[in-house]
Amino acid sequence: MRIDIITVLPEMLDGFINTSILARAQKKGLVEIHLHNLRDYTTDKHRRVDDYPFGGAAGMVMQCQPIDACITALKAERDYDEVIFTTPDGEQFNQPMANALSMLNNVIILCGHYKGIDYRIREHLITKEVSIGDFVLTGGELAAAVMADAMVRLVPGVLSDEQSALSDSFQDNLLAAPVYTRPADYKGWRVPDVLLSGHEAKIKEWELSQSLERTRRLRPDLLGE
Ligand code: 6GU
């Protein structure tokens, strides 16, 4: 899978995509993540990528030209499955969407900024508009990071233990069961006895009952309740 992220703040994403699991996934050759500085594509001599909105509304609007130039240059190199725009009025990102996107070969993520982008970009070049929740961020960079992280960890081979992606909260609409590590007794805070019993069937049963109990208590909506 290849992800191309178009942004006016590549430095904001550089550390993130080159750290930890995302860095290892790229070193292993399982994914490629490329950052593109939108300012490198403007024909404006002052490197501006935004302008005042027609109609006199507040705030600046990202212009068509640099975005079109960047996306067109990328599309000349390969076919893209989706051209995603991050925006608070987009479709809500969730685990099923992460699962579907993780199976694609080539994806562009355009990070929104300022008051918005010229709507013609959304009409003519964007294939999918995505929000990461009902709150407003100053820019789409954090949303792009969230999406890239959720997608990349699902690519086969990225996580050392394949099971660990399958047993995530939300993969089966259940919250994950609690986990513990050594020591079994820390300042009198004890790990549940069943986990120390070595009885695999009993442990599975306990984990499922914990998952159900936590989901019912914390996220009854996931159970349709
Ligand atoms: Cl994708 N962008 C911005 N700017 N704010 C958001 C968002 C995206 N998702 C939730 N809030």
PDB file of N, CA and C in Angstrom, residues 108-181:
ATOM      1  N   ILE A 108      -4.415   8.830  -1.966  1.00  0.00           N
ATOM      2  CA  ILE A 108      -3.975  10.202  -1.683  1.00  0.00           C
ATOM      3  C   ILE A 108      -4.812  10.716  -0.521  1.00  0.00           C
ATOM      4  N   ILE A 109      -4.162  11.372   0.450  1.00  0.00           N
ATOM      5  CA  ILE A 109      -4.907  12.089   1.491  1.00  0.00           C
ATOM      6  C   ILE A 109      -4.532  13.568   1.387  1.00  0.00           C
ATOM      7  N   LEU A 110      -5.503  14.403   1.078  1.00  0.00           N
ATOM      8  CA  LEU A 110      -5.307  15.848   1.027  1.00  0.00           C
ATOM      9  C   LEU A 110      -5.754  16.433   2.358  1.00  0.00           C
ATOM     10  N   CYS A 111      -4.825  17.091   3.052  1.00  0.00           N
ATOM     11  CA  CYS A 111      -5.149  17.682   4.352  1.00  0.00           C
ATOM     12  C   CYS A 111      -5.800  19.043   4.155  1.00  0.00           C
ATOM     13  N   GLY A 112      -7.008  19.185   4.676  1.00  0.00           N
ATOM     14  CA  GLY A 112      -7.695  20.468   4.608  1.00  0.00           C
ATOM     15  C   GLY A 112      -7.050  21.467   5.557  1.00  0.00           C
ATOM     16  N   HIS A 113      -7.233  22.745   5.284  1.00  0.00           N
ATOM     17  CA  HIS A 113      -6.683  23.804   6.134  1.00  0.00           C
ATOM     18  C   HIS A 113      -7.478  25.069   5.967  1.00  0.00           C
ATOM     19  N   TYR A 114      -7.158  26.064   6.759  1.00  0.00           N
ATOM     20  CA  TYR A 114      -7.849  27.353   6.715  1.00  0.00           C
ATOM     21  C   TYR A 114      -9.343  27.110   6.814  1.00  0.00           C
ATOM     22  N   LYS A 115     -10.128  27.921   6.162  1.00  0.00           N
ATOM     23  CA  LYS A 115     -11.587  27.774   6.240  1.00  0.00           C
ATOM     24  C   LYS A 115     -12.072  26.638   5.354  1.00  0.00           C
ATOM     25  N   GLY A 116     -11.230  26.196   4.436  1.00  0.00           N
ATOM     26  CA  GLY A 116     -11.665  25.149   3.529  1.00  0.00           C
ATOM     27  C   GLY A 116     -10.866  25.210   2.253  1.00  0.00           C
ATOM     28  N   ILE A 117     -11.254  24.384   1.312  1.00  0.00           N
ATOM     29  CA  ILE A 117     -10.606  24.451  -0.001  1.00  0.00           C
ATOM     30  C   ILE A 117     -11.662  24.841  -1.026  1.00  0.00           C
ATOM     31  N   ASP A 118     -11.210  25.402  -2.123  1.00  0.00           N
ATOM     32  CA  ASP A 118     -12.102  25.765  -3.229  1.00  0.00           C
ATOM     33  C   ASP A 118     -12.971  24.552  -3.551  1.00  0.00           C
ATOM     34  N   TYR A 119     -14.270  24.750  -3.529  1.00  0.00           N
ATOM     35  CA  TYR A 119     -15.194  23.621  -3.624  1.00  0.00           C
ATOM     36  C   TYR A 119     -15.042  22.838  -4.931  1.00  0.00           C
ATOM     37  N   ARG A 120     -14.489  23.496  -5.968  1.00  0.00           N
ATOM     38  CA  ARG A 120     -14.311  22.803  -7.249  1.00  0.00           C
ATOM     39  C   ARG A 120     -13.360  21.617  -7.130  1.00  0.00           C
ATOM     40  N   ILE A 121     -12.400  21.704  -6.191  1.00  0.00           N
ATOM     41  CA  ILE A 121     -11.507  20.563  -5.950  1.00  0.00           C
ATOM     42  C   ILE A 121     -12.320  19.383  -5.432  1.00  0.00           C
ATOM     43  N   ARG A 122     -13.217  19.677  -4.507  1.00  0.00           N
ATOM     44  CA  ARG A 122     -14.044  18.608  -3.942  1.00  0.00           C
ATOM     45  C   ARG A 122     -14.960  18.012  -5.007  1.00  0.00           C
ATOM     46  N   GLU A 123     -15.453  18.824  -5.893  1.00  0.00           N
ATOM     47  CA  GLU A 123     -16.369  18.342  -6.935  1.00  0.00           C
ATOM     48  C   GLU A 123     -15.666  17.520  -8.010  1.00  0.00           C
ATOM     49  N   HIS A 124     -14.426  17.907  -8.333  1.00  0.00           N
ATOM     50  CA  HIS A 124     -13.790  17.319  -9.521  1.00  0.00           C
ATOM     51  C   HIS A 124     -12.657  16.327  -9.216  1.00  0.00           C
ATOM     52  N   LEU A 125     -12.000  16.457  -8.063  1.00  0.00           N
ATOM     53  CA  LEU A 125     -10.817  15.618  -7.822  1.00  0.00           C
ATOM     54  C   LEU A 125     -10.939  14.680  -6.619  1.00  0.00           C
ATOM     55  N   ILE A 126     -11.742  15.061  -5.647  1.00  0.00           N
ATOM     56  CA  ILE A 126     -11.847  14.264  -4.421  1.00  0.00           C
ATOM     57  C   ILE A 126     -12.855  13.132  -4.623  1.00  0.00           C
ATOM     58  N   THR A 127     -12.487  11.922  -4.176  1.00  0.00           N
ATOM     59  CA  THR A 127     -13.413  10.786  -4.304  1.00  0.00           C
ATOM     60  C   THR A 127     -14.043  10.407  -2.965  1.00  0.00           C
ATOM     61  N   LYS A 128     -13.455  10.897  -1.861  1.00  0.00           N
ATOM     62  CA  LYS A 128     -13.979  10.505  -0.546  1.00  0.00           C
ATOM     63  C   LYS A 128     -13.638  11.595   0.460  1.00  0.00           C
ATOM     64  N   GLU A 129     -14.638  12.027   1.254  1.00  0.00           N
ATOM     65  CA  GLU A 129     -14.418  13.062   2.257  1.00  0.00           C
ATOM     66  C   GLU A 129     -14.600  12.439   3.634  1.00  0.00           C
ATOM     67  N   VAL A 130     -13.598  12.599   4.494  1.00  0.00           N
ATOM     68  CA  VAL A 130     -13.584  11.873   5.755  1.00  0.00           C
ATOM     69  C   VAL A 130     -13.326  12.812   6.929  1.00  0.00           C
ATOM     70  N   SER A 131     -14.097  12.618   8.003  1.00  0.00           N
ATOM     71  CA  SER A 131     -13.904  13.308   9.280  1.00  0.00           C
ATOM     72  C   SER A 131     -13.492  12.271  10.316  1.00  0.00           C
ATOM     73  N   ILE A 132     -12.693  12.656  11.307  1.00  0.00           N
ATOM     74  CA  ILE A 132     -12.363  11.681  12.354  1.00  0.00           C
ATOM     75  C   ILE A 132     -13.228  11.871  13.594  1.00  0.00           C
ATOM     76  N   GLY A 133     -14.196  12.777  13.563  1.00  0.00           N
ATOM     77  CA  GLY A 133     -15.095  12.907  14.703  1.00  0.00           C
ATOM     78  C   GLY A 133     -15.767  14.265  14.724  1.00  0.00           C
ATOM     79  N   ASP A 134     -16.731  14.400  15.623  1.00  0.00           N
ATOM     80  CA  ASP A 134     -17.514  15.636  15.683  1.00  0.00           C
ATOM     81  C   ASP A 134     -16.835  16.677  16.563  1.00  0.00           C
ATOM     82  N   PHE A 135     -15.723  17.194  16.066  1.00  0.00           N
ATOM     83  CA  PHE A 135     -14.996  18.287  16.715  1.00  0.00           C
ATOM     84  C   PHE A 135     -14.170  18.918  15.601  1.00  0.00           C
ATOM     85  N   VAL A 136     -13.677  20.121  15.828  1.00  0.00           N
ATOM     86  CA  VAL A 136     -12.959  20.806  14.758  1.00  0.00           C
ATOM     87  C   VAL A 136     -11.478  20.943  15.103  1.00  0.00           C
ATOM     88  N   LEU A 137     -10.634  20.452  14.205  1.00  0.00           N
ATOM     89  CA  LEU A 137      -9.184  20.600  14.332  1.00  0.00           C
ATOM     90  C   LEU A 137      -8.748  21.807  13.503  1.00  0.00           C
ATOM     91  N   THR A 138      -7.560  22.344  13.801  1.00  0.00           N
ATOM     92  CA  THR A 138      -7.088  23.497  13.032  1.00  0.00           C
ATOM     93  C   THR A 138      -6.694  23.079  11.620  1.00  0.00           C
ATOM     94  N   GLY A 139      -6.356  21.821  11.443  1.00  0.00           N
ATOM     95  CA  GLY A 139      -5.998  21.361  10.105  1.00  0.00           C
ATOM     96  C   GLY A 139      -6.207  19.874   9.996  1.00  0.00           C
ATOM     97  N   GLY A 140      -6.112  19.349   8.795  1.00  0.00           N
ATOM     98  CA  GLY A 140      -6.371  17.935   8.564  1.00  0.00           C
ATOM     99  C   GLY A 140      -5.183  17.023   8.822  1.00  0.00           C
ATOM    100  N   GLU A 141      -4.046  17.599   9.236  1.00  0.00           N
ATOM    101  CA  GLU A 141      -2.835  16.771   9.395  1.00  0.00           C
ATOM    102  C   GLU A 141      -3.020  15.683  10.455  1.00  0.00           C
ATOM    103  N   LEU A 142      -3.579  16.058  11.606  1.00  0.00           N
ATOM    104  CA  LEU A 142      -3.773  15.043  12.646  1.00  0.00           C
ATOM    105  C   LEU A 142      -4.763  13.984  12.185  1.00  0.00           C
ATOM    106  N   ALA A 143      -5.786  14.402  11.449  1.00  0.00           N
ATOM    107  CA  ALA A 143      -6.753  13.436  10.914  1.00  0.00           C
ATOM    108  C   ALA A 143      -6.061  12.487   9.934  1.00  0.00           C
ATOM    109  N   ALA A 144      -5.187  13.020   9.078  1.00  0.00           N
ATOM    110  CA  ALA A 144      -4.452  12.171   8.127  1.00  0.00           C
ATOM    111  C   ALA A 144      -3.557  11.185   8.875  1.00  0.00           C
ATOM    112  N   ALA A 145      -2.929  11.659   9.959  1.00  0.00           N
ATOM    113  CA  ALA A 145      -2.067  10.777  10.761  1.00  0.00           C
ATOM    114  C   ALA A 145      -2.889   9.659  11.393  1.00  0.00           C
ATOM    115  N   VAL A 146      -4.031  10.010  11.927  1.00  0.00           N
ATOM    116  CA  VAL A 146      -4.920   9.013  12.537  1.00  0.00           C
ATOM    117  C   VAL A 146      -5.327   7.965  11.505  1.00  0.00           C
ATOM    118  N   MET A 147      -5.729   8.417  10.339  1.00  0.00           N
ATOM    119  CA  MET A 147      -6.187   7.486   9.305  1.00  0.00           C
ATOM    120  C   MET A 147      -5.042   6.596   8.813  1.00  0.00           C
ATOM    121  N   ALA A 148      -3.879   7.206   8.560  1.00  0.00           N
ATOM    122  CA  ALA A 148      -2.736   6.427   8.071  1.00  0.00           C
ATOM    123  C   ALA A 148      -2.357   5.354   9.092  1.00  0.00           C
ATOM    124  N   ASP A 149      -2.336   5.722  10.363  1.00  0.00           N
ATOM    125  CA  ASP A 149      -1.985   4.772  11.419  1.00  0.00           C
ATOM    126  C   ASP A 149      -2.977   3.611  11.453  1.00  0.00           C
ATOM    127  N   ALA A 150      -4.256   3.925  11.448  1.00  0.00           N
ATOM    128  CA  ALA A 150      -5.293   2.884  11.527  1.00  0.00           C
ATOM    129  C   ALA A 150      -5.255   1.965  10.302  1.00  0.00           C
ATOM    130  N   MET A 151      -4.928   2.525   9.130  1.00  0.00           N
ATOM    131  CA  MET A 151      -4.864   1.724   7.907  1.00  0.00           C
ATOM    132  C   MET A 151      -3.614   0.846   7.874  1.00  0.00           C
ATOM    133  N   VAL A 152      -2.462   1.442   8.168  1.00  0.00           N
ATOM    134  CA  VAL A 152      -1.183   0.729   8.009  1.00  0.00           C
ATOM    135  C   VAL A 152      -1.099  -0.471   8.939  1.00  0.00           C
ATOM    136  N   ARG A 153      -1.581  -0.338  10.169  1.00  0.00           N
ATOM    137  CA  ARG A 153      -1.450  -1.448  11.118  1.00  0.00           C
ATOM    138  C   ARG A 153      -2.273  -2.663  10.703  1.00  0.00           C
ATOM    139  N   LEU A 154      -3.196  -2.479   9.749  1.00  0.00           N
ATOM    140  CA  LEU A 154      -4.006  -3.599   9.270  1.00  0.00           C
ATOM    141  C   LEU A 154      -3.387  -4.307   8.068  1.00  0.00           C
ATOM    142  N   VAL A 155      -2.351  -3.718   7.485  1.00  0.00           N
ATOM    143  CA  VAL A 155      -1.703  -4.346   6.333  1.00  0.00           C
ATOM    144  C   VAL A 155      -0.990  -5.615   6.815  1.00  0.00           C
ATOM    145  N   PRO A 156      -1.247  -6.764   6.168  1.00  0.00           N
ATOM    146  CA  PRO A 156      -0.644  -8.015   6.632  1.00  0.00           C
ATOM    147  C   PRO A 156       0.881  -7.904   6.755  1.00  0.00           C
ATOM    148  N   GLY A 157       1.410  -8.369   7.897  1.00  0.00           N
ATOM    149  CA  GLY A 157       2.851  -8.348   8.133  1.00  0.00           C
ATOM    150  C   GLY A 157       3.323  -7.151   8.923  1.00  0.00           C
ATOM    151  N   VAL A 158       2.481  -6.115   9.042  1.00  0.00           N
ATOM    152  CA  VAL A 158       2.906  -4.904   9.751  1.00  0.00           C
ATOM    153  C   VAL A 158       2.987  -5.162  11.259  1.00  0.00           C
ATOM    154  N   LEU A 159       1.960  -5.789  11.808  1.00  0.00           N
ATOM    155  CA  LEU A 159       2.015  -6.151  13.226  1.00  0.00           C
ATOM    156  C   LEU A 159       2.676  -7.522  13.343  1.00  0.00           C
ATOM    157  N   SER A 160       3.556  -7.661  14.330  1.00  0.00           N
ATOM    158  CA  SER A 160       4.281  -8.916  14.461  1.00  0.00           C
ATOM    159  C   SER A 160       3.322 -10.070  14.742  1.00  0.00           C
ATOM    160  N   ASP A 161       2.307  -9.820  15.550  1.00  0.00           N
ATOM    161  CA  ASP A 161       1.338 -10.855  15.895  1.00  0.00           C
ATOM    162  C   ASP A 161       0.018 -10.528  15.202  1.00  0.00           C
ATOM    163  N   GLU A 162      -0.292 -11.239  14.108  1.00  0.00           N
ATOM    164  CA  GLU A 162      -1.485 -10.939  13.311  1.00  0.00           C
ATOM    165  C   GLU A 162      -2.740 -10.929  14.180  1.00  0.00           C
ATOM    166  N   GLN A 163      -2.724 -11.803  15.168  1.00  0.00           N
ATOM    167  CA  GLN A 163      -3.862 -11.870  16.068  1.00  0.00           C
ATOM    168  C   GLN A 163      -4.184 -10.531  16.708  1.00  0.00           C
ATOM    169  N   SER A 164      -3.146  -9.729  16.947  1.00  0.00           N
ATOM    170  CA  SER A 164      -3.383  -8.545  17.757  1.00  0.00           C
ATOM    171  C   SER A 164      -4.249  -7.517  17.033  1.00  0.00           C
ATOM    172  N   ALA A 165      -4.257  -7.522  15.690  1.00  0.00           N
ATOM    173  CA  ALA A 165      -5.187  -6.626  14.991  1.00  0.00           C
ATOM    174  C   ALA A 165      -6.595  -7.206  15.010  1.00  0.00           C
ATOM    175  N   LEU A 166      -6.696  -8.534  14.919  1.00  0.00           N
ATOM    176  CA  LEU A 166      -8.016  -9.155  14.895  1.00  0.00           C
ATOM    177  C   LEU A 166      -8.729  -9.035  16.227  1.00  0.00           C
ATOM    178  N   SER A 167      -7.963  -8.997  17.339  1.00  0.00           N
ATOM    179  CA  SER A 167      -8.594  -8.949  18.657  1.00  0.00           C
ATOM    180  C   SER A 167      -8.753  -7.521  19.164  1.00  0.00           C
ATOM    181  N   ASP A 168      -8.547  -6.515  18.274  1.00  0.00           N
ATOM    182  CA  ASP A 168      -8.753  -5.122  18.668  1.00  0.00           C
ATOM    183  C   ASP A 168     -10.175  -4.872  19.131  1.00  0.00           C
ATOM    184  N   SER A 169     -10.308  -3.880  19.982  1.00  0.00           N
ATOM    185  CA  SER A 169     -11.635  -3.330  20.204  1.00  0.00           C
ATOM    186  C   SER A 169     -12.183  -2.897  18.851  1.00  0.00           C
ATOM    187  N   PHE A 170     -13.481  -3.047  18.650  1.00  0.00           N
ATOM    188  CA  PHE A 170     -14.219  -2.623  17.455  1.00  0.00           C
ATOM    189  C   PHE A 170     -14.170  -3.623  16.308  1.00  0.00           C
ATOM    190  N   GLN A 171     -13.157  -4.528  16.243  1.00  0.00           N
ATOM    191  CA  GLN A 171     -13.127  -5.434  15.094  1.00  0.00           C
ATOM    192  C   GLN A 171     -14.329  -6.364  15.122  1.00  0.00           C
ATOM    193  N   ASP A 172     -14.835  -6.675  16.310  1.00  0.00           N
ATOM    194  CA  ASP A 172     -16.031  -7.514  16.396  1.00  0.00           C
ATOM    195  C   ASP A 172     -17.157  -6.770  17.108  1.00  0.00           C
ATOM    196  N   ASN A 173     -17.071  -5.425  17.093  1.00  0.00           N
ATOM    197  CA  ASN A 173     -18.051  -4.586  17.783  1.00  0.00           C
ATOM    198  C   ASN A 173     -18.080  -4.824  19.291  1.00  0.00           C
ATOM    199  N   LEU A 174     -16.966  -5.365  19.830  1.00  0.00           N
ATOM    200  CA  LEU A 174     -16.844  -5.512  21.275  1.00  0.00           C
ATOM    201  C   LEU A 174     -15.578  -4.793  21.729  1.00  0.00           C
ATOM    202  N   LEU A 175     -15.620  -4.174  22.891  1.00  0.00           N
ATOM    203  CA  LEU A 175     -14.396  -3.602  23.458  1.00  0.00           C
ATOM    204  C   LEU A 175     -13.495  -4.744  23.912  1.00  0.00           C
ATOM    205  N   ALA A 176     -12.176  -4.537  23.839  1.00  0.00           N
ATOM    206  CA  ALA A 176     -11.229  -5.592  24.206  1.00  0.00           C
ATOM    207  C   ALA A 176     -11.287  -5.875  25.711  1.00  0.00           C
ATOM    208  N   ALA A 177     -10.907  -7.102  26.088  1.00  0.00           N
ATOM    209  CA  ALA A 177     -10.831  -7.484  27.494  1.00  0.00           C
ATOM    210  C   ALA A 177      -9.598  -6.828  28.123  1.00  0.00           C
ATOM    211  N   PRO A 178      -9.596  -6.649  29.467  1.00  0.00           N
ATOM    212  CA  PRO A 178      -8.412  -6.094  30.131  1.00  0.00           C
ATOM    213  C   PRO A 178      -7.194  -7.007  29.940  1.00  0.00           C
ATOM    214  N   VAL A 179      -6.000  -6.408  29.912  1.00  0.00           N
ATOM    215  CA  VAL A 179      -4.764  -7.195  29.849  1.00  0.00           C
ATOM    216  C   VAL A 179      -3.870  -6.815  31.024  1.00  0.00           C
ATOM    217  N   TYR A 180      -3.012  -7.736  31.430  1.00  0.00           N
ATOM    218  CA  TYR A 180      -2.112  -7.552  32.574  1.00  0.00           C
ATOM    219  C   TYR A 180      -0.753  -8.143  32.247  1.00  0.00           C
ATOM    220  N   THR A 181       0.294  -7.664  32.952  1.00  0.00           N
ATOM    221  CA  THR A 181       1.593  -8.305  32.836  1.00  0.00           C
ATOM    222  C   THR A 181       2.216  -8.430  34.232  1.00  0.00           C
TER     223      THR A 181
END
